[in-house]
PDB file of C-alpha atoms in Angstrom:
ATOM      1  CA  MET E 277       0.332 -28.647  -8.916  1.00  0.00           C
ATOM      2  CA  MET E 278       0.941 -29.583  -5.270  1.00  0.00           C
ATOM      3  CA  ILE E 279       4.665 -30.043  -5.993  1.00  0.00           C
ATOM      4  CA  ARG E 280       4.811 -26.595  -7.548  1.00  0.00           C
ATOM      5  CA  LEU E 281       2.954 -25.029  -4.620  1.00  0.00           C
ATOM      6  CA  ALA E 282       5.356 -26.727  -2.218  1.00  0.00           C
ATOM      7  CA  ALA E 283       8.288 -25.364  -4.187  1.00  0.00           C
ATOM      8  CA  LEU E 284       6.771 -21.901  -4.055  1.00  0.00           C
ATOM      9  CA  SER E 285       6.299 -22.193  -0.293  1.00  0.00           C
ATOM     10  CA  LEU E 286       9.948 -23.231   0.074  1.00  0.00           C
ATOM     11  CA  ALA E 287      10.992 -20.262  -2.031  1.00  0.00           C
ATOM     12  CA  GLY E 288       8.905 -18.041   0.239  1.00  0.00           C
ATOM     13  CA  LEU E 289      10.683 -19.379   3.314  1.00  0.00           C
ATOM     14  CA  MET E 290      14.062 -18.730   1.719  1.00  0.00           C
ATOM     15  CA  LEU E 291      13.032 -15.197   0.804  1.00  0.00           C
ATOM     16  CA  GLY E 292      11.683 -14.655   4.306  1.00  0.00           C
ATOM     17  CA  ALA E 293      15.160 -15.239   5.678  1.00  0.00           C
ATOM     18  CA  CYS E 294      16.413 -12.156   3.834  1.00  0.00           C
ATOM     19  CA  THR E 295      16.678  -8.981   5.883  1.00  0.00           C
ATOM     20  CA  THR E 296      14.714  -6.273   4.098  1.00  0.00           C
ATOM     21  CA  THR E 297      13.506  -2.870   5.233  1.00  0.00           C
ATOM     22  CA  VAL E 298      11.238  -0.244   3.725  1.00  0.00           C
ATOM     23  CA  GLY E 299      10.972   3.293   5.021  1.00  0.00           C
ATOM     24  CA  GLY E 300      13.156   2.339   7.977  1.00  0.00           C
ATOM     25  CA  LEU E 301      10.861  -0.521   9.044  1.00  0.00           C
ATOM     26  CA  PRO E 302      11.272  -4.289   8.554  1.00  0.00           C
ATOM     27  CA  VAL E 303       9.223  -5.789   5.745  1.00  0.00           C
ATOM     28  CA  ARG E 304       8.320  -8.858   7.805  1.00  0.00           C
ATOM     29  CA  ASN E 305       7.188  -8.939  11.439  1.00  0.00           C
ATOM     30  CA  THR E 306       6.715  -5.180  11.358  1.00  0.00           C
ATOM     31  CA  PRO E 307       6.170  -3.814  14.882  1.00  0.00           C
ATOM     32  CA  SER E 308       3.175  -1.692  15.835  1.00  0.00           C
ATOM     33  CA  ASP E 309       2.415   0.788  18.605  1.00  0.00           C
ATOM     34  CA  LEU E 310      -0.502   3.168  18.111  1.00  0.00           C
ATOM     35  CA  ALA E 311       1.271   5.700  20.316  1.00  0.00           C
ATOM     36  CA  GLN E 312       3.810   6.022  17.483  1.00  0.00           C
ATOM     37  CA  CYS E 313       1.260   6.832  14.755  1.00  0.00           C
ATOM     38  CA  PRO E 314       2.088   9.832  12.548  1.00  0.00           C
ATOM     39  CA  ASP E 315      -0.157  12.777  11.804  1.00  0.00           C
ATOM     40  CA  LEU E 316      -0.863  12.403   8.091  1.00  0.00           C
ATOM     41  CA  SER E 317      -3.852  14.753   8.038  1.00  0.00           C
ATOM     42  CA  GLY E 318      -4.024  17.203   5.169  1.00  0.00           C
ATOM     43  CA  VAL E 319      -4.718  17.480   1.461  1.00  0.00           C
ATOM     44  CA  TYR E 320      -2.131  16.274  -1.037  1.00  0.00           C
ATOM     45  CA  GLN E 321      -1.707  16.284  -4.781  1.00  0.00           C
ATOM     46  CA  SER E 322      -2.663  12.889  -6.155  1.00  0.00           C
ATOM     47  CA  GLN E 323      -0.051  13.069  -8.910  1.00  0.00           C
ATOM     48  CA  GLY E 324       3.410  12.974  -7.364  1.00  0.00           C
ATOM     49  CA  GLU E 325       6.976  12.146  -8.246  1.00  0.00           C
ATOM     50  CA  ILE E 326       9.335   9.211  -7.854  1.00  0.00           C
ATOM     51  CA  LEU E 327      12.316  10.080  -5.677  1.00  0.00           C
ATOM     52  CA  SER E 328      14.097   6.739  -6.017  1.00  0.00           C
ATOM     53  CA  ARG E 329      13.479   3.294  -7.449  1.00  0.00           C
ATOM     54  CA  ARG E 330      15.174  -0.080  -7.270  1.00  0.00           C
ATOM     55  CA  GLY E 331      13.924  -3.089  -9.163  1.00  0.00           C
ATOM     56  CA  LYS E 332      11.186  -3.436 -11.765  1.00  0.00           C
ATOM     57  CA  SER E 333       8.358  -1.441 -10.218  1.00  0.00           C
ATOM     58  CA  THR E 334       5.899  -0.146 -12.813  1.00  0.00           C
ATOM     59  CA  ALA E 335       3.521   1.658 -10.423  1.00  0.00           C
ATOM     60  CA  GLU E 336       3.197   5.304 -11.405  1.00  0.00           C
ATOM     61  CA  PRO E 337       3.208   8.106  -8.793  1.00  0.00           C
ATOM     62  CA  ASP E 338      -0.599   8.273  -8.468  1.00  0.00           C
ATOM     63  CA  LEU E 339      -1.559   8.339  -4.781  1.00  0.00           C
ATOM     64  CA  ASN E 340      -5.178   7.272  -5.329  1.00  0.00           C
ATOM     65  CA  ALA E 341      -4.125   4.303  -7.470  1.00  0.00           C
ATOM     66  CA  LEU E 342      -1.386   3.224  -5.042  1.00  0.00           C
ATOM     67  CA  LEU E 343      -3.719   3.318  -2.043  1.00  0.00           C
ATOM     68  CA  ALA E 344      -6.480   1.494  -3.929  1.00  0.00           C
ATOM     69  CA  ARG E 345      -4.112  -1.117  -5.331  1.00  0.00           C
ATOM     70  CA  PRO E 346      -1.657  -2.457  -4.272  1.00  0.00           C
ATOM     71  CA  LEU E 347      -2.362  -1.257  -0.706  1.00  0.00           C
ATOM     72  CA  ALA E 348      -6.064  -2.200  -0.885  1.00  0.00           C
ATOM     73  CA  VAL E 349      -7.599   0.649   1.133  1.00  0.00           C
ATOM     74  CA  ARG E 350     -11.317  -0.056   1.495  1.00  0.00           C
ATOM     75  CA  ASP E 351     -13.705   1.546  -0.997  1.00  0.00           C
ATOM     76  CA  LEU E 352     -11.178   3.617  -2.939  1.00  0.00           C
ATOM     77  CA  SER E 353     -12.304   3.485  -6.528  1.00  0.00           C
ATOM     78  CA  GLN E 354     -10.338   3.196  -9.746  1.00  0.00           C
ATOM     79  CA  SER E 355     -13.528   2.897 -11.810  1.00  0.00           C
ATOM     80  CA  PRO E 356     -13.146   4.313 -15.337  1.00  0.00           C
ATOM     81  CA  ASP E 357     -16.775   5.477 -15.129  1.00  0.00           C
ATOM     82  CA  LEU E 358     -16.098   7.528 -11.995  1.00  0.00           C
ATOM     83  CA  TRP E 359     -12.891   9.070 -13.324  1.00  0.00           C
ATOM     84  CA  ARG E 360     -13.966   9.390 -16.972  1.00  0.00           C
ATOM     85  CA  ASP E 361     -13.273  13.145 -16.952  1.00  0.00           C
ATOM     86  CA  GLY E 362      -9.774  12.774 -15.557  1.00  0.00           C
ATOM     87  CA  ALA E 363      -7.718  11.108 -12.864  1.00  0.00           C
ATOM     88  CA  PRO E 364      -8.057  12.276  -9.244  1.00  0.00           C
ATOM     89  CA  THR E 365      -6.061  15.410  -8.523  1.00  0.00           C
ATOM     90  CA  LYS E 366      -6.419  15.651  -4.726  1.00  0.00           C
ATOM     91  CA  VAL E 367      -6.282  13.206  -1.824  1.00  0.00           C
ATOM     92  CA  ALA E 368      -7.433  14.328   1.642  1.00  0.00           C
ATOM     93  CA  MET E 369      -6.582  12.353   4.785  1.00  0.00           C
ATOM     94  CA  SER E 370      -8.158  12.771   8.224  1.00  0.00           C
ATOM     95  CA  LEU E 371      -8.318  10.585  11.329  1.00  0.00           C
ATOM     96  CA  LYS E 372     -11.755   9.823  12.794  1.00  0.00           C
ATOM     97  CA  ASP E 373     -13.013   7.034  15.077  1.00  0.00           C
ATOM     98  CA  SER E 374      -9.716   5.113  14.993  1.00  0.00           C
ATOM     99  CA  ALA E 375      -9.641   5.030  11.206  1.00  0.00           C
ATOM    100  CA  TRP E 376      -8.093   7.108   8.460  1.00  0.00           C
ATOM    101  CA  ARG E 377     -10.694   8.662   6.174  1.00  0.00           C
ATOM    102  CA  ILE E 378      -9.242   9.068   2.686  1.00  0.00           C
ATOM    103  CA  GLU E 379     -11.133  11.220   0.185  1.00  0.00           C
ATOM    104  CA  THR E 380     -10.114  11.556  -3.446  1.00  0.00           C
ATOM    105  CA  ALA E 381     -11.479  14.027  -5.984  1.00  0.00           C
ATOM    106  CA  ASP E 382     -10.881  15.287  -9.491  1.00  0.00           C
ATOM    107  CA  ASP E 383     -11.519  18.775 -10.859  1.00  0.00           C
ATOM    108  CA  GLN E 384     -14.817  17.784 -12.510  1.00  0.00           C
ATOM    109  CA  GLY E 385     -16.878  16.778  -9.472  1.00  0.00           C
ATOM    110  CA  GLY E 386     -15.849  13.115  -9.276  1.00  0.00           C
ATOM    111  CA  ALA E 387     -15.085  11.850  -5.768  1.00  0.00           C
ATOM    112  CA  ALA E 388     -14.524   8.648  -3.808  1.00  0.00           C
ATOM    113  CA  GLU E 389     -13.983   7.906  -0.145  1.00  0.00           C
ATOM    114  CA  GLY E 390     -11.959   5.110   1.421  1.00  0.00           C
ATOM    115  CA  ARG E 391     -11.485   4.008   4.990  1.00  0.00           C
ATOM    116  CA  LEU E 392      -8.417   2.534   6.682  1.00  0.00           C
ATOM    117  CA  PRO E 393      -9.197   1.254  10.209  1.00  0.00           C
ATOM    118  CA  LEU E 394      -6.141   1.215  12.474  1.00  0.00           C
ATOM    119  CA  LEU E 395      -5.482  -2.474  13.156  1.00  0.00           C
ATOM    120  CA  ASN E 396      -2.343  -2.119  15.321  1.00  0.00           C
ATOM    121  CA  GLY E 397      -0.632  -4.994  13.530  1.00  0.00           C
ATOM    122  CA  ALA E 398      -3.636  -7.350  13.548  1.00  0.00           C
ATOM    123  CA  PRO E 399      -4.987  -8.901  10.334  1.00  0.00           C
ATOM    124  CA  ASP E 400      -8.081  -7.419   8.749  1.00  0.00           C
ATOM    125  CA  PRO E 401     -10.959  -9.795   9.628  1.00  0.00           C
ATOM    126  CA  GLN E 402     -12.826  -9.049   6.370  1.00  0.00           C
ATOM    127  CA  PRO E 403     -10.279  -8.444   3.617  1.00  0.00           C
ATOM    128  CA  ASN E 404     -12.040  -9.914   0.590  1.00  0.00           C
ATOM    129  CA  GLU E 405     -14.805  -7.481  -0.284  1.00  0.00           C
ATOM    130  CA  PRO E 406     -15.043  -6.401  -3.955  1.00  0.00           C
ATOM    131  CA  PRO E 407     -12.961  -5.823  -5.997  1.00  0.00           C
ATOM    132  CA  TYR E 408     -10.658  -8.291  -4.221  1.00  0.00           C
ATOM    133  CA  THR E 409     -12.984 -11.304  -4.166  1.00  0.00           C
ATOM    134  CA  ALA E 410     -11.091 -12.988  -7.015  1.00  0.00           C
ATOM    135  CA  ASP E 411      -7.908 -13.149  -4.955  1.00  0.00           C
ATOM    136  CA  LEU E 412      -6.984 -14.685  -1.632  1.00  0.00           C
ATOM    137  CA  LEU E 413      -6.162 -11.393   0.097  1.00  0.00           C
ATOM    138  CA  SER E 414      -4.841 -10.643   3.552  1.00  0.00           C
ATOM    139  CA  ARG E 415      -3.910  -7.235   4.890  1.00  0.00           C
ATOM    140  CA  ALA E 416      -2.824  -5.528   8.078  1.00  0.00           C
ATOM    141  CA  ASN E 417      -1.533  -2.158   9.198  1.00  0.00           C
ATOM    142  CA  GLY E 418       0.065  -0.488  12.165  1.00  0.00           C
ATOM    143  CA  CYS E 419       2.259   2.347  13.367  1.00  0.00           C
ATOM    144  CA  ALA E 420       5.928   2.573  14.292  1.00  0.00           C
ATOM    145  CA  ARG E 421       8.476   5.403  14.542  1.00  0.00           C
ATOM    146  CA  ASP E 422       6.055   8.103  13.331  1.00  0.00           C
ATOM    147  CA  ARG E 423       5.124   6.028  10.296  1.00  0.00           C
ATOM    148  CA  LEU E 424       1.956   4.256   9.193  1.00  0.00           C
ATOM    149  CA  TRP E 425       2.585   0.911   7.506  1.00  0.00           C
ATOM    150  CA  ILE E 426       0.198  -1.155   5.388  1.00  0.00           C
ATOM    151  CA  THR E 427       0.918  -4.694   4.250  1.00  0.00           C
ATOM    152  CA  THR E 428      -1.063  -6.803   1.787  1.00  0.00           C
ATOM    153  CA  HIS E 429      -0.665 -10.360   0.519  1.00  0.00           C
ATOM    154  CA  SER E 430      -2.671 -11.741  -2.385  1.00  0.00           C
ATOM    155  CA  VAL E 431      -2.662 -15.068  -4.197  1.00  0.00           C
ATOM    156  CA  HIS E 432      -4.208 -15.655  -7.600  1.00  0.00           C
ATOM    157  CA  THR E 433      -4.392 -19.011  -9.379  1.00  0.00           C
ATOM    158  CA  GLN E 434      -5.358 -19.678 -12.978  1.00  0.00           C
ATOM    159  CA  TYR E 435      -5.048 -23.112 -14.522  1.00  0.00           C
ATOM    160  CA  GLU E 436      -1.430 -24.168 -13.893  1.00  0.00           C
ATOM    161  CA  SER E 437      -0.161 -20.726 -12.900  1.00  0.00           C
ATOM    162  CA  TYR E 438       0.169 -19.300  -9.418  1.00  0.00           C
ATOM    163  CA  THR E 439       0.969 -15.671  -8.596  1.00  0.00           C
ATOM    164  CA  ALA E 440       1.625 -14.320  -5.111  1.00  0.00           C
ATOM    165  CA  ASN E 441       2.003 -10.594  -4.460  1.00  0.00           C
ATOM    166  CA  HIS E 442       3.305  -9.027  -1.248  1.00  0.00           C
ATOM    167  CA  HIS E 443       3.328  -5.258  -0.776  1.00  0.00           C
ATOM    168  CA  VAL E 444       4.398  -3.100   2.157  1.00  0.00           C
ATOM    169  CA  GLY E 445       3.718   0.629   2.075  1.00  0.00           C
ATOM    170  CA  VAL E 446       5.119   3.028   4.673  1.00  0.00           C
ATOM    171  CA  LEU E 447       3.575   6.508   4.912  1.00  0.00           C
ATOM    172  CA  SER E 448       5.153   9.503   6.625  1.00  0.00           C
ATOM    173  CA  ALA E 449       4.553  13.243   6.440  1.00  0.00           C
ATOM    174  CA  THR E 450       6.679  16.366   6.307  1.00  0.00           C
ATOM    175  CA  PRO E 451       5.507  19.990   6.290  1.00  0.00           C
ATOM    176  CA  GLU E 452       5.821  19.935   2.495  1.00  0.00           C
ATOM    177  CA  ALA E 453       4.689  16.482   1.407  1.00  0.00           C
ATOM    178  CA  LEU E 454       3.445  12.964   2.009  1.00  0.00           C
ATOM    179  CA  ILE E 455       6.128  10.312   1.513  1.00  0.00           C
ATOM    180  CA  LEU E 456       5.244   6.751   0.502  1.00  0.00           C
ATOM    181  CA  ASP E 457       7.895   4.036   0.509  1.00  0.00           C
ATOM    182  CA  LEU E 458       6.579   0.959  -1.311  1.00  0.00           C
ATOM    183  CA  TRP E 459       8.221  -2.469  -1.276  1.00  0.00           C
ATOM    184  CA  SER E 460       6.747  -5.055  -3.645  1.00  0.00           C
ATOM    185  CA  GLU E 461       7.468  -8.699  -4.301  1.00  0.00           C
ATOM    186  CA  ARG E 462       5.841 -10.892  -6.962  1.00  0.00           C
ATOM    187  CA  ARG E 463       6.354 -14.646  -7.158  1.00  0.00           C
ATOM    188  CA  GLN E 464       5.095 -16.491 -10.200  1.00  0.00           C
ATOM    189  CA  MET E 465       5.025 -20.189 -10.872  1.00  0.00           C
ATOM    190  CA  GLY E 466       3.849 -21.897 -14.029  1.00  0.00           C
ATOM    191  CA  LEU E 467       4.886 -25.173 -15.609  1.00  0.00           C
ATOM    192  CA  LEU E 468       8.427 -25.040 -14.249  1.00  0.00           C
ATOM    193  CA  PRO E 469       8.994 -26.353 -10.688  1.00  0.00           C
ATOM    194  CA  TRP E 470      10.407 -23.112  -9.319  1.00  0.00           C
ATOM    195  CA  ALA E 471       9.239 -19.562  -8.794  1.00  0.00           C
ATOM    196  CA  PHE E 472      10.217 -16.427 -10.680  1.00  0.00           C
ATOM    197  CA  VAL E 473      10.650 -13.590  -8.190  1.00  0.00           C
ATOM    198  CA  ASP E 474      10.644  -9.846  -8.872  1.00  0.00           C
ATOM    199  CA  ARG E 475      11.164  -7.255  -6.155  1.00  0.00           C
ATOM    200  CA  SER E 476      11.117  -3.476  -6.196  1.00  0.00           C
ATOM    201  CA  LEU E 477      11.516  -0.621  -3.734  1.00  0.00           C
ATOM    202  CA  THR E 478      10.175   2.806  -4.684  1.00  0.00           C
ATOM    203  CA  ARG E 479       9.966   6.105  -2.817  1.00  0.00           C
ATOM    204  CA  TYR E 480       7.189   8.509  -3.853  1.00  0.00           C
ATOM    205  CA  ARG E 481       6.574  12.133  -2.894  1.00  0.00           C
ATOM    206  CA  PHE E 482       3.168  13.872  -3.026  1.00  0.00           C
ATOM    207  CA  ALA E 483       3.174  17.618  -2.460  1.00  0.00           C
ATOM    208  CA  ARG E 484       1.021  18.996   0.328  1.00  0.00           C
ATOM    209  CA  ILE E 485      -1.779  21.390  -0.651  1.00  0.00           C
ATOM    210  CA  THR E 486      -2.823  22.359   2.886  1.00  0.00           C
ATOM    211  CA  THR E 487      -0.662  23.051   5.920  1.00  0.00           C
ATOM    212  CA  PRO E 488      -0.210  20.302   8.537  1.00  0.00           C
ATOM    213  CA  ALA E 489      -3.096  19.978  10.981  1.00  0.00           C
ATOM    214  CA  SER E 490      -0.890  19.633  14.047  1.00  0.00           C
ATOM    215  CA  PRO E 491       2.454  20.985  15.298  1.00  0.00           C
ATOM    216  CA  ALA E 492       3.712  17.385  15.531  1.00  0.00           C
ATOM    217  CA  ALA E 493       3.699  17.069  11.744  1.00  0.00           C
ATOM    218  CA  VAL E 494       5.672  20.297  11.392  1.00  0.00           C
ATOM    219  CA  GLN E 495       8.379  19.087  13.765  1.00  0.00           C
ATOM    220  CA  ARG E 496       9.115  15.882  11.824  1.00  0.00           C
TER     221      ARG E 496
END
């Protein structure tokens, strides 16, 4: 197992040498400056559309699901019991006390609320609350060029298999919509001494229900 983990680490170093961007930002060593944070405030449709896709991404254009997993926003729920009457239809975003408050709701009274503290590029000191306790999870976020980026890494082991997932989401807003660019990489290792790697890059669009809260969002 140690040999396989070493091979996976070597594969990770080789992949890290590749130059990759998502939403105009580098996937690795992403810069952060809170003065460059976007205004994402508003209410958006949870069900969106895929504008472009490269690779084998299977994530559907559901904003609540994408923020809950793979981007691991705290407390956002995908519980079947909560959403038994239908998937969330609206996602509201507002900035309060240096954190994004993200509220999701369906048309039957179901609602959930998540929180995304602005970390300015620093790692989250407590990333492994439920439902992520089964994985070794790390996450960070920051702002650059009028975009909010979120990065997550998770590692899951089971018997002789090892799966590592790396996701980077970049959020930006226009007067008409919220745009999410999502880069994903999955590395899997089993009995063979090398990793299988899948990558995807997907751009999603979620229509805005309310008008932008600030003139800055209109100007972008």
